[in-house]
XYZ file of C-alpha atoms in Angstrom:
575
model
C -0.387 17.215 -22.456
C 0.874 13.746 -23.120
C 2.935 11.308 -20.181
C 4.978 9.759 -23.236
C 8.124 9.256 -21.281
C 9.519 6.132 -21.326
C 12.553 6.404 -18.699
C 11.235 3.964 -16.265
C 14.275 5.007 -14.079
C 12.236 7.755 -12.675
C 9.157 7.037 -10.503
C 5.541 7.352 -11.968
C 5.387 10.946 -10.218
C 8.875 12.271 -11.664
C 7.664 10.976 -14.595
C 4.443 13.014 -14.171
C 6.264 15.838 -13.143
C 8.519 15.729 -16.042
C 5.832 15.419 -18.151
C 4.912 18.992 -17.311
C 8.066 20.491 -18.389
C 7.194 22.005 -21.480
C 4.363 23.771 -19.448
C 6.753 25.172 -17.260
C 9.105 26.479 -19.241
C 6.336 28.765 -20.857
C 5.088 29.651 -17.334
C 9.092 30.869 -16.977
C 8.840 32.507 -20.001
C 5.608 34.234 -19.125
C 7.294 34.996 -15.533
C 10.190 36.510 -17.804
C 7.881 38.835 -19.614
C 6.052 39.959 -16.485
C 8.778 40.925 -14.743
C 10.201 42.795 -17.984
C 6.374 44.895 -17.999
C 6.723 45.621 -14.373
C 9.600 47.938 -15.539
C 7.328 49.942 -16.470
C 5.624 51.550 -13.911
C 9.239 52.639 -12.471
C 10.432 54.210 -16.034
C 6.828 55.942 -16.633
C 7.661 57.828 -12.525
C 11.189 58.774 -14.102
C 10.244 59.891 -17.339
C 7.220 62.064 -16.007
C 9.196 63.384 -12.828
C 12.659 64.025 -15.044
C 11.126 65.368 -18.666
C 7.704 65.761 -18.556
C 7.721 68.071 -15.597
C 10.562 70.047 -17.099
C 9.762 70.233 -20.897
C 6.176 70.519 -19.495
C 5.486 68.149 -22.980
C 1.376 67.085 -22.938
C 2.439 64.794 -26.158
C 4.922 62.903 -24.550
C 3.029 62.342 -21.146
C 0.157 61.081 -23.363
C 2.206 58.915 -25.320
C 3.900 57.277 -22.062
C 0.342 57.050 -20.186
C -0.800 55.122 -23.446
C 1.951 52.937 -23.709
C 1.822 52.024 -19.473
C -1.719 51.262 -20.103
C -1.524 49.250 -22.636
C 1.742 47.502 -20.545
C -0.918 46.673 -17.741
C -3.527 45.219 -19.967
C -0.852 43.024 -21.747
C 0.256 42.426 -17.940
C -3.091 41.145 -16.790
C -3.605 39.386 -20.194
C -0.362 37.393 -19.267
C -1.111 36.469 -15.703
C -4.543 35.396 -16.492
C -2.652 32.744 -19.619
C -0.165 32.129 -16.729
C -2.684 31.003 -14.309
C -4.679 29.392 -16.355
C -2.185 27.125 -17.652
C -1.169 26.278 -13.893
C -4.226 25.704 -13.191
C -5.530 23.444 -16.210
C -1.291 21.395 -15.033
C -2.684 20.651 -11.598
C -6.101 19.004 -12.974
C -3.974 17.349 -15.384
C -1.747 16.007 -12.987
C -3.999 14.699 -10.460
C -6.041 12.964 -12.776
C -2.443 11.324 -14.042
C -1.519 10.269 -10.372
C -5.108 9.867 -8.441
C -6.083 6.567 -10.220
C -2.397 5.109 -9.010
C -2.891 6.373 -6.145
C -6.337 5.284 -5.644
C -5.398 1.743 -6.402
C -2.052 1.868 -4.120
C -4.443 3.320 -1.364
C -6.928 0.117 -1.545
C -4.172 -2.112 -1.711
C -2.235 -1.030 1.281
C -5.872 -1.086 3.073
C -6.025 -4.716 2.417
C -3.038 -5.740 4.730
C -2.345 -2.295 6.777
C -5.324 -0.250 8.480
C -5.645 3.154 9.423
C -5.739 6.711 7.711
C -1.940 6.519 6.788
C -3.624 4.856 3.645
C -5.631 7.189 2.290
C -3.184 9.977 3.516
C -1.647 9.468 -0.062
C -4.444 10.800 -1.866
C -4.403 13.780 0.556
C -0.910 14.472 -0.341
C -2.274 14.628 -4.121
C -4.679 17.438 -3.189
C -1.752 19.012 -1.421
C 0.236 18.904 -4.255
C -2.241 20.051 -6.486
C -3.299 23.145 -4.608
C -0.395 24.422 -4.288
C 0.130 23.946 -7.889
C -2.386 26.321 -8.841
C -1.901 28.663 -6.308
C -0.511 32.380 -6.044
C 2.554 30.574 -3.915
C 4.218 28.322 -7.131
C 3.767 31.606 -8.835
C 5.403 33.634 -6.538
C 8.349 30.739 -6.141
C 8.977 30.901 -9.736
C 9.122 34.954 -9.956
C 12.307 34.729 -7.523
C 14.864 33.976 -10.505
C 13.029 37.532 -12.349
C 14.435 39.353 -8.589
C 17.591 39.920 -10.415
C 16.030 41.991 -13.393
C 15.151 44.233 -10.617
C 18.493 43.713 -9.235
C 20.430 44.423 -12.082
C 18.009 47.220 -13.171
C 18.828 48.976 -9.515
C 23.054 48.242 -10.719
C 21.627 50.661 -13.765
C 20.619 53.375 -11.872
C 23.355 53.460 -9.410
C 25.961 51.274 -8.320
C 24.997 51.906 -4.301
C 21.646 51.487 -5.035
C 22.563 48.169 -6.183
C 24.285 46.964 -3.743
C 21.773 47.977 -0.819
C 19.145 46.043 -2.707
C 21.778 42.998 -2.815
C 22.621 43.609 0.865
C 19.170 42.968 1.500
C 18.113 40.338 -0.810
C 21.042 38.424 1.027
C 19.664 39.147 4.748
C 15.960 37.959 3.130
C 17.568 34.773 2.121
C 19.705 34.162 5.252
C 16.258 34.153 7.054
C 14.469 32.442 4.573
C 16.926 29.873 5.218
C 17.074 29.733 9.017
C 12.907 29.636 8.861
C 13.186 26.492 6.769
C 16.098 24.891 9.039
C 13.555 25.435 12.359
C 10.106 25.291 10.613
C 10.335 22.472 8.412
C 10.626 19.925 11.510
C 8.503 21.650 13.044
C 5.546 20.906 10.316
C 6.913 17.688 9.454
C 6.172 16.837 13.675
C 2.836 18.510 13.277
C 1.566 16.633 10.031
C 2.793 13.394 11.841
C 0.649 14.243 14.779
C -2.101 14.944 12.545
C -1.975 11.465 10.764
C -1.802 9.882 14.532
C -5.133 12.119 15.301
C -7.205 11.111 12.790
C -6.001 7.367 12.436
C -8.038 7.276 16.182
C -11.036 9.217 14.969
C -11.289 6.588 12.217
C -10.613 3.911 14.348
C -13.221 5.347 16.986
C -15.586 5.268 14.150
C -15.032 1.939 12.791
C -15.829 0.969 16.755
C -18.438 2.916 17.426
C -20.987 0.070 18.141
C -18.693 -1.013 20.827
C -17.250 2.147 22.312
C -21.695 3.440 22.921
C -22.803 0.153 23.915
C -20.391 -0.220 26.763
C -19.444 3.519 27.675
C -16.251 3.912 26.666
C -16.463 7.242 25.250
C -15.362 9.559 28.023
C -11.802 7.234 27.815
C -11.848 7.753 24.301
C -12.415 11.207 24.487
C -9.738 11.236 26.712
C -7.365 9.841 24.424
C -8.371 11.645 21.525
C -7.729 14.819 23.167
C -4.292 13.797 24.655
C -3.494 13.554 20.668
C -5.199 16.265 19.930
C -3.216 18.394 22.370
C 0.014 17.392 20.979
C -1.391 18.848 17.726
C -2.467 22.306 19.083
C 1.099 22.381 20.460
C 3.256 21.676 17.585
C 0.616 23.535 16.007
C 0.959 26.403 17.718
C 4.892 26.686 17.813
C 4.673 26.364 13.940
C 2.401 29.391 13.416
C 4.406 31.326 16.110
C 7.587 30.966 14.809
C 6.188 31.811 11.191
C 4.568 34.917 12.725
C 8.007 35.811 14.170
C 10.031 35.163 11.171
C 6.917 36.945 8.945
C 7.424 40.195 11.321
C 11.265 40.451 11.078
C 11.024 39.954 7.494
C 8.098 43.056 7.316
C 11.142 45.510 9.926
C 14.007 44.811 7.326
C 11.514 45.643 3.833
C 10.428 48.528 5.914
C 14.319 49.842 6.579
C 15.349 48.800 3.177
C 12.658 50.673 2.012
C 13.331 54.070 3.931
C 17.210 53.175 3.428
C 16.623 53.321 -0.605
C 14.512 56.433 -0.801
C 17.401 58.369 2.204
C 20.082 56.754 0.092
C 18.591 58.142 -3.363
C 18.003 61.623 -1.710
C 21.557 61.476 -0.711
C 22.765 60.850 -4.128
C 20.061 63.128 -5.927
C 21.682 66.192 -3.255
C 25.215 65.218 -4.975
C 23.754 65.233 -7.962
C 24.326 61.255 -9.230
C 20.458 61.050 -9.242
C 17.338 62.557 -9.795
C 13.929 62.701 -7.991
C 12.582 60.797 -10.778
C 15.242 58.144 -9.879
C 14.497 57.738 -6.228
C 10.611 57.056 -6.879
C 11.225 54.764 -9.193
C 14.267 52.731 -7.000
C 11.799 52.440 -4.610
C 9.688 50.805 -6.561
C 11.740 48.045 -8.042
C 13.424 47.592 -4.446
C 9.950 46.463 -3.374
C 9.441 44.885 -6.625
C 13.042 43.151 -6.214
C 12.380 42.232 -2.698
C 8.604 41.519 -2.549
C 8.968 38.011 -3.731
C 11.099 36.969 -0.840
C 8.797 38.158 1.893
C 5.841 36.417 0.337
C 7.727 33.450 -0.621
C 8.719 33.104 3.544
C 5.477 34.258 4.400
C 3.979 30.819 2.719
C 6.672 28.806 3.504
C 4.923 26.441 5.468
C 2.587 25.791 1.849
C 6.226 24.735 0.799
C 7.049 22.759 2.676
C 3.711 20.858 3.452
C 3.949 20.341 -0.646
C 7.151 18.904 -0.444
C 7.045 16.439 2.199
C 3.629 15.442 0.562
C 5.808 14.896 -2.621
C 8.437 13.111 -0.805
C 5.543 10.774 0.907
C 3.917 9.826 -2.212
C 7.416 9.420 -3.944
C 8.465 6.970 -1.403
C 5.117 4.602 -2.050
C 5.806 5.131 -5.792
C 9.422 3.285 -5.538
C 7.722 0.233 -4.667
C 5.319 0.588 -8.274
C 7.326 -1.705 -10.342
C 6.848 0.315 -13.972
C 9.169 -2.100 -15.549
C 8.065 -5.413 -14.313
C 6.075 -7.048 -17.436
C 3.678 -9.328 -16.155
C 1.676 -12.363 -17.585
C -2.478 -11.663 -18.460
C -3.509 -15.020 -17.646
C -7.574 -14.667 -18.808
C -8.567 -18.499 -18.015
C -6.552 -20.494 -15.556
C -7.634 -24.428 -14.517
C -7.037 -23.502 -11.043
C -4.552 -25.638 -9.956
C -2.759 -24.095 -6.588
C 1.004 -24.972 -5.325
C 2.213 -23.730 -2.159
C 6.477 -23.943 -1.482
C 7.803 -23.442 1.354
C 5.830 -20.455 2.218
C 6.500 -18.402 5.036
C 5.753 -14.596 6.486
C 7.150 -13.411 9.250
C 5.225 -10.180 11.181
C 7.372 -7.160 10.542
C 7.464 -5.932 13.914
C 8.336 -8.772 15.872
C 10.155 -10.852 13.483
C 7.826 -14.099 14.220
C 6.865 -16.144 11.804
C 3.176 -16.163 10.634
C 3.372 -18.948 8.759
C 6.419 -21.260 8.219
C 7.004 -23.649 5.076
C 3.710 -24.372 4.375
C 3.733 -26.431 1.279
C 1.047 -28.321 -0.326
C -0.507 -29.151 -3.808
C -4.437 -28.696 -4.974
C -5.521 -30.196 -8.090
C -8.309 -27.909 -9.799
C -11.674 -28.840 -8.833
C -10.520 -29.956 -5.132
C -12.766 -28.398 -2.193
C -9.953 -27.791 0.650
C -10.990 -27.038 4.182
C -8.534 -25.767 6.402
C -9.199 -25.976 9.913
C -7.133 -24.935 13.201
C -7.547 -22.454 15.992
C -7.822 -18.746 16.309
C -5.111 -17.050 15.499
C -2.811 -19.550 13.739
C -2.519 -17.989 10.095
C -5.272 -19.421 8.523
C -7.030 -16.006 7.691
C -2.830 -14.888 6.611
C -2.698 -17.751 4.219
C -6.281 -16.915 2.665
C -5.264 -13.614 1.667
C -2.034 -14.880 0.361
C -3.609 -17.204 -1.846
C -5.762 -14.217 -3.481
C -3.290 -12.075 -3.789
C -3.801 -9.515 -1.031
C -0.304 -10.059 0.278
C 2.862 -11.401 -0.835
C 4.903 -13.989 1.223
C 8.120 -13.075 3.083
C 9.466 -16.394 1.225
C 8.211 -19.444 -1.101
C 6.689 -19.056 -4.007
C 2.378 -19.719 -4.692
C 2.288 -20.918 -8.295
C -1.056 -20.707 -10.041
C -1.506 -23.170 -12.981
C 2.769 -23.714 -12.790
C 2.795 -19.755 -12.914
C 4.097 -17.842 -10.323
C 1.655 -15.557 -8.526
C 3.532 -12.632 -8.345
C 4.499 -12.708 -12.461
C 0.431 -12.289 -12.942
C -1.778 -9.257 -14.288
C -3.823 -8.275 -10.976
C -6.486 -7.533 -12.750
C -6.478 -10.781 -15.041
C -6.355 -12.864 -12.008
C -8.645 -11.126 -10.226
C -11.639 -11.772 -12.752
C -10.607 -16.146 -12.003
C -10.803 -15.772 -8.269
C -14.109 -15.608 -5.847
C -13.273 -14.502 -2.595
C -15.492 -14.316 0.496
C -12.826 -12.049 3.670
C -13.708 -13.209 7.239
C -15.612 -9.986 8.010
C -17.766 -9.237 4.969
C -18.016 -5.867 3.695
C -20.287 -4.344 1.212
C -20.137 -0.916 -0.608
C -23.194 1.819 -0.792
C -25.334 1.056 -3.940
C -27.639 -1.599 -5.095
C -27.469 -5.307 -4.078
C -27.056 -5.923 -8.058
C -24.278 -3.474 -7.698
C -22.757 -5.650 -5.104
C -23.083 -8.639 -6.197
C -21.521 -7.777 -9.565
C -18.606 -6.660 -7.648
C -19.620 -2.641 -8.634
C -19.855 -2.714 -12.358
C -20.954 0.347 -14.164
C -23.248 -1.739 -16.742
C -23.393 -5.578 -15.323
C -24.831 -8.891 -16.762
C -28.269 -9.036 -15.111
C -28.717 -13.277 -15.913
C -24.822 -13.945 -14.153
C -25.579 -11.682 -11.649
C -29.187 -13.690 -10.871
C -26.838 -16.668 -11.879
C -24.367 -15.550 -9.071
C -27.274 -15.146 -6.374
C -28.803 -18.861 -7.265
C -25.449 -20.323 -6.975
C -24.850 -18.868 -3.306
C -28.520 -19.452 -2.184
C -29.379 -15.830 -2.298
C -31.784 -15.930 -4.991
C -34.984 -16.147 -2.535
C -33.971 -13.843 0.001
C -33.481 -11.052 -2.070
C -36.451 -11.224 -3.991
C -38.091 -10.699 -0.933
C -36.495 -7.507 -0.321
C -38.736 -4.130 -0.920
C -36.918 -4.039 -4.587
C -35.416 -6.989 -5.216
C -31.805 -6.770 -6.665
C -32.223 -2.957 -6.186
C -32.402 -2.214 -3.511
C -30.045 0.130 -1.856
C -28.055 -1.298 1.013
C -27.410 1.780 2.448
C -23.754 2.472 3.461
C -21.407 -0.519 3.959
C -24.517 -2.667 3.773
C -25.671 -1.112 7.085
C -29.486 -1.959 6.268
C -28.948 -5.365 6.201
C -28.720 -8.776 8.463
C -24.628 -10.328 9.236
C -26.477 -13.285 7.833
C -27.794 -11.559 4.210
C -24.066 -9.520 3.786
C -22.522 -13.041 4.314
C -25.056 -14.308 1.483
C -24.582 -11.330 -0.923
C -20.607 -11.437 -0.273
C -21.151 -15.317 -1.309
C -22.697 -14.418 -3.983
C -20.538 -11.623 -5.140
C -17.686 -14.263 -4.886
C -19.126 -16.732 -7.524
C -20.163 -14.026 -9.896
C -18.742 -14.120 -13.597
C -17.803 -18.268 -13.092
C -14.578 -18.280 -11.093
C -11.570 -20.777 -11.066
C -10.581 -20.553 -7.779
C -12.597 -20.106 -4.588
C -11.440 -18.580 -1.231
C -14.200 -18.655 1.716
C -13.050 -17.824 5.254
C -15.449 -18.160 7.545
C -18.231 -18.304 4.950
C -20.750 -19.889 8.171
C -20.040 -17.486 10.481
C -22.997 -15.112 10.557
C -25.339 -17.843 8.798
C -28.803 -19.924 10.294
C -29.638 -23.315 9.308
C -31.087 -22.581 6.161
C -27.837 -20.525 5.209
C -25.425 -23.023 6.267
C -27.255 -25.449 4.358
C -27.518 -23.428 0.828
C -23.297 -22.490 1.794
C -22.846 -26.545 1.460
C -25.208 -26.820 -1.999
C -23.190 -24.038 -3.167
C -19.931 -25.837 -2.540
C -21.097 -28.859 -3.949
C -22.432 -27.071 -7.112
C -19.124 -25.259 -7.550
C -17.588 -28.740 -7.449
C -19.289 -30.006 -10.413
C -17.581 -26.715 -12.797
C -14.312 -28.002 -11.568
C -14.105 -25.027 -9.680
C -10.894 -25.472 -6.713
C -12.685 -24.530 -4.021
C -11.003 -23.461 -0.364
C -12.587 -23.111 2.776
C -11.581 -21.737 5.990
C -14.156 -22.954 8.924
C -14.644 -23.731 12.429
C -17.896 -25.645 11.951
C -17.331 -29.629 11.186
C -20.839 -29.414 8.428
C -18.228 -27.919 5.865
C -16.198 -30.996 6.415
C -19.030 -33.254 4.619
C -18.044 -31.772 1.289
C -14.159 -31.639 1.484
C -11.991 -33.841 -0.587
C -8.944 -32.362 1.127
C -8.255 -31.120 4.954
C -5.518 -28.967 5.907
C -4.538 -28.587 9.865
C -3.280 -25.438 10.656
C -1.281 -24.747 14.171
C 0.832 -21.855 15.079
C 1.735 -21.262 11.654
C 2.707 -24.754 10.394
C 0.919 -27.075 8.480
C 0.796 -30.055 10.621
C -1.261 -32.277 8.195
C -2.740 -32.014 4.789
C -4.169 -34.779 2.762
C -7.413 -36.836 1.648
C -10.754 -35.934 4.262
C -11.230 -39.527 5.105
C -7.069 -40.226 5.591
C -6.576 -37.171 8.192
C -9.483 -37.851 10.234
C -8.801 -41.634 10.464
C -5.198 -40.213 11.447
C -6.127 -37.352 13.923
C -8.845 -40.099 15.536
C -6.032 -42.607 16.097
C -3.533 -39.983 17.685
C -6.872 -38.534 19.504
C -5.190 -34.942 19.040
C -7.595 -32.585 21.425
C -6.360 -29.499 19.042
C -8.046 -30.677 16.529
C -11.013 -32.863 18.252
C -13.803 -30.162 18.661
C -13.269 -29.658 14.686
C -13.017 -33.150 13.161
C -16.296 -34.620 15.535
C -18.333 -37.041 13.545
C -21.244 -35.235 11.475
């Protein structure tokens, strides 16, 4: 099974989606010939109860009990194929859509927290079980009702139309159950998300929330959540249960109504007892896939408002944009005019910042908490995109460039470090299946790490445990530092590199610097402490979002000392 469309006007799931359509048309087919076999249970009652009994033939009853059997083998044969194939198109099509969505999940993380972001890859799962469950089956046997249907015409034109009457009430409801139940789940699965966006969140804060006992209030307003849930919960599998029991009363008349009805007509003599067994049978046959297709309609609809969810996120993957695979860049960075505003409040983040960095310049950028320095760092690697301007890289703009191509020039060091479960060597060569032991050690030496993992129990491999949790804030800062100069990067991005380090760290943070310097590596730091300001060429003020100064180390604090600006005092002190 191949993805070879090339109709970018679809999104990457239609696409997958439509990829599958040769599948499904067999699995119709297959559905076609299933329903044609299930005839023949209906025409073996007739045959036995209308000429068997009466020619009181043991050839021909042998004959038809050979020929049924062999109808339910190649029945069972053809369900198996059938659900095989559905279930080998669900494995297919998550692998298709889970790397995409993997990658979308990670990327959203970087700029928006909370569950909602892995809630994607949920949806896949979603999407995929009910793929290869009995429910798509039973969906795609309704069309095959009107063999039944029509079969019923063939035996008698009342018949028929009882079995139409009530295919018609079936639907009605089905429809009515979808108009009421549908919001109903949609409310429940957004309760859901809101639920377990606080567990993680609870979790992520857990340090805080036991050392100052704040669980009972947490509790609290978990379960306040939580109740919602139960209750929208609750309604949904009541009204199902409802609509599930009326559905069972009307099969139950129809049923009595068919075999009353065939009596009637067998007493006039328009039908036979033969008949009326086997218009029972394809009435529940004819009928059967309606109740069970309303019985899981809340499957349905969970599927398709997963599909609709991960739909709307693919509209944003830009299949047709053809961007540039820049493999070695100088490292020159231009900022113009670049602004984002928060999209809930409308206030500006940052506004027209605009400055130029020759490659090999060490930028710091200082100002207080809060006024966009962190924003602009993650701009500047990519994480997020600017409301306006435009961050040229070498000339190029940022947003025309290969992800992955740029990622492999940049080194980047986040305010609040964070490592992944593994080995330090792992880590450090940013979790590469087979990495280069000498850059990696190369990496480590450059960041002033060397020494202080040696003189861990295994060295380079030993296993941090998860998130790094077996280590010091000062050795995650030191392994993130190193992590950021492994494989020789262009550009450098270090915000708050100091913050969790001792003497000895800040010290090796300023050799490493200083070393990057001489490979004419552009190197930018963001930093409260005034040591970093000892190796800048460059110093960037940063207040409320605009850049109030930017220009050679010695120039700005010559100017900031003259205007004896108390913003910026604390940070510019003499060394």
């Amino acid at each position: 099974m191949k993805n070879n469309l090339k109709n970018y006007s679809f999104t990457p799931l239609q696409s997958t989606l439509l990829a599958c359509r040769i599948i499904i048309v067999y699995i119709l087919l297959f559905g076609f010939i299933l329903n044609i076999l299930m005839l023949a249970a209906p025409i073996y009652s007739m045959q036995v109860l209308d000429r068997v009994l009466s020619s009181g033939n043991i050839n021909t009853l042998i004959g038809l009990t050979i020929v049924i059997i062999l109808a339910f083998i190649l029945t069972a044969g053809i369900q198996g194929a059938r659900s095989f194939a559905l279930n080998r198109m669900g494995i297919w099509f998550e692998k298709q859509m889970s790397e995409l969505l993997f990658r979308n999940s990670v990327k959203m993380s970087s700029t928006i927290k909370g569950s909602a972001n892995s809630q994607q890859l949920r949806d896949l799962q979603i999407i995929k079980s009910f793929i290869i469950s009995q429910s798509v089956i039973i969906i795609m046997d309704l069309p095959w009702s009107l063999i039944f249907l029509l079969t019923l015409f063939f035996l008698h034109t009342y018949i028929g139309f009882l079995a139409l009457f009530g295919g018609i009430i079936l639907i009605t409801i089905g429809i009515i159950s979808d108009k009421i139940n549908s919001k109903i789940i949609q409310k429940n699965n957004e309760n859901f998300l809101k639920s377990m966006s606080y567990v993680e969140e609870s979790n992520h804060n857990a340090e805080v929330i036991e050392a100052m006992a704040m669980m009972p209030n947490i509790i609290n307003s978990w379960q306040k959540l939580n109740n919602i849930v139960h209750e929208t919960q609750s309604y949904s599998n009541e009204s199902q249960i409802i609509f599930s029991e009326i559905i069972k009363v009307i099969r139950s008349i129809l049923q009595i109504a068919v075999t009353g009805l065939g009596a009637y007509l067998t007493v006039q003599g328009e039908f036979s007892s033969g008949a009326i067994i086997a218009s029972s049978t394809l009435m529940s046959k004819a009928l059967g896939p309606f109740e069970i297709a309303i019985n899981t309609w809340k499957k349905f609809v969970n599927c398709r408002q997963s599909y609709e969810r991960i739909n709307m996120l693919c509209k944003e993957y830009d299949t047709d944009k053809l961007l540039i695979d820049l493999r070695e860049i100088k490292g020159d960075i231009r900022l113009e005019n670049i602004s984002i505003t928060n999209q809930n409040s409308g206030h500006y983040i940052l506004q027209n910042i605009d400055f130029y960095l020759n490659s090999g310049n060490i930028l710091v950028i200082i100002g207080e908490s809060g006024s966009g320095k962190t924003s602009l760092a993650k701009l500047l690697v990519g994480i997020s995109s600017p409301t306006s301007g435009i961050i040229r890289i070498d000339g190029i703009n940022l947003k025309d460039i290969k992800k992955s191509s740029f990622g492999n020039n940049i080194g980047y060091l986040p305010q609040n470090v964070e490592l992944f479960s593994g080995t330090i060597l792992q880590n450090i060569a940013r979790m590469c299946e087979n990495p280069n032991y000498d850059e990696v050690i190369y990496a480590a030496k450059m960041a002033g790490a060397h020494d202080m993992i040696l003189g861990l129990p295994n060295g380079y491999n030993t296993n941090i445990g998860f998130a790094g949790s077996s280590l010091s804030g000062g050795q995650k800062q030191r392994i993130g530092l190193a992590r950021a100069f492994y494989k020789n990067p262009k550009i450098l991005i270090l915000d708050e590199p100091n913050a969790s380090l001792d003497a000895h760290g800040d010290k090796a943070l300023i050799n490493a610097i200083q070393y990057a310097k001489t490979k004419n590596i552009t190197v930018i730091v963001i930093s409260h402490r005034n040591t970093i300001l000892s190796v800048a060429d460059k110093i960037a003020i940063i207040h409320k979002g605009n850049l109030v100064i930017f220009g050679d180390k010695d120039e700005v604090i010559k100017k900031m000392q003259e205007s004896n600006n108390i913003l910026i005092s604390t940070a510019l002190e003499k060394k």
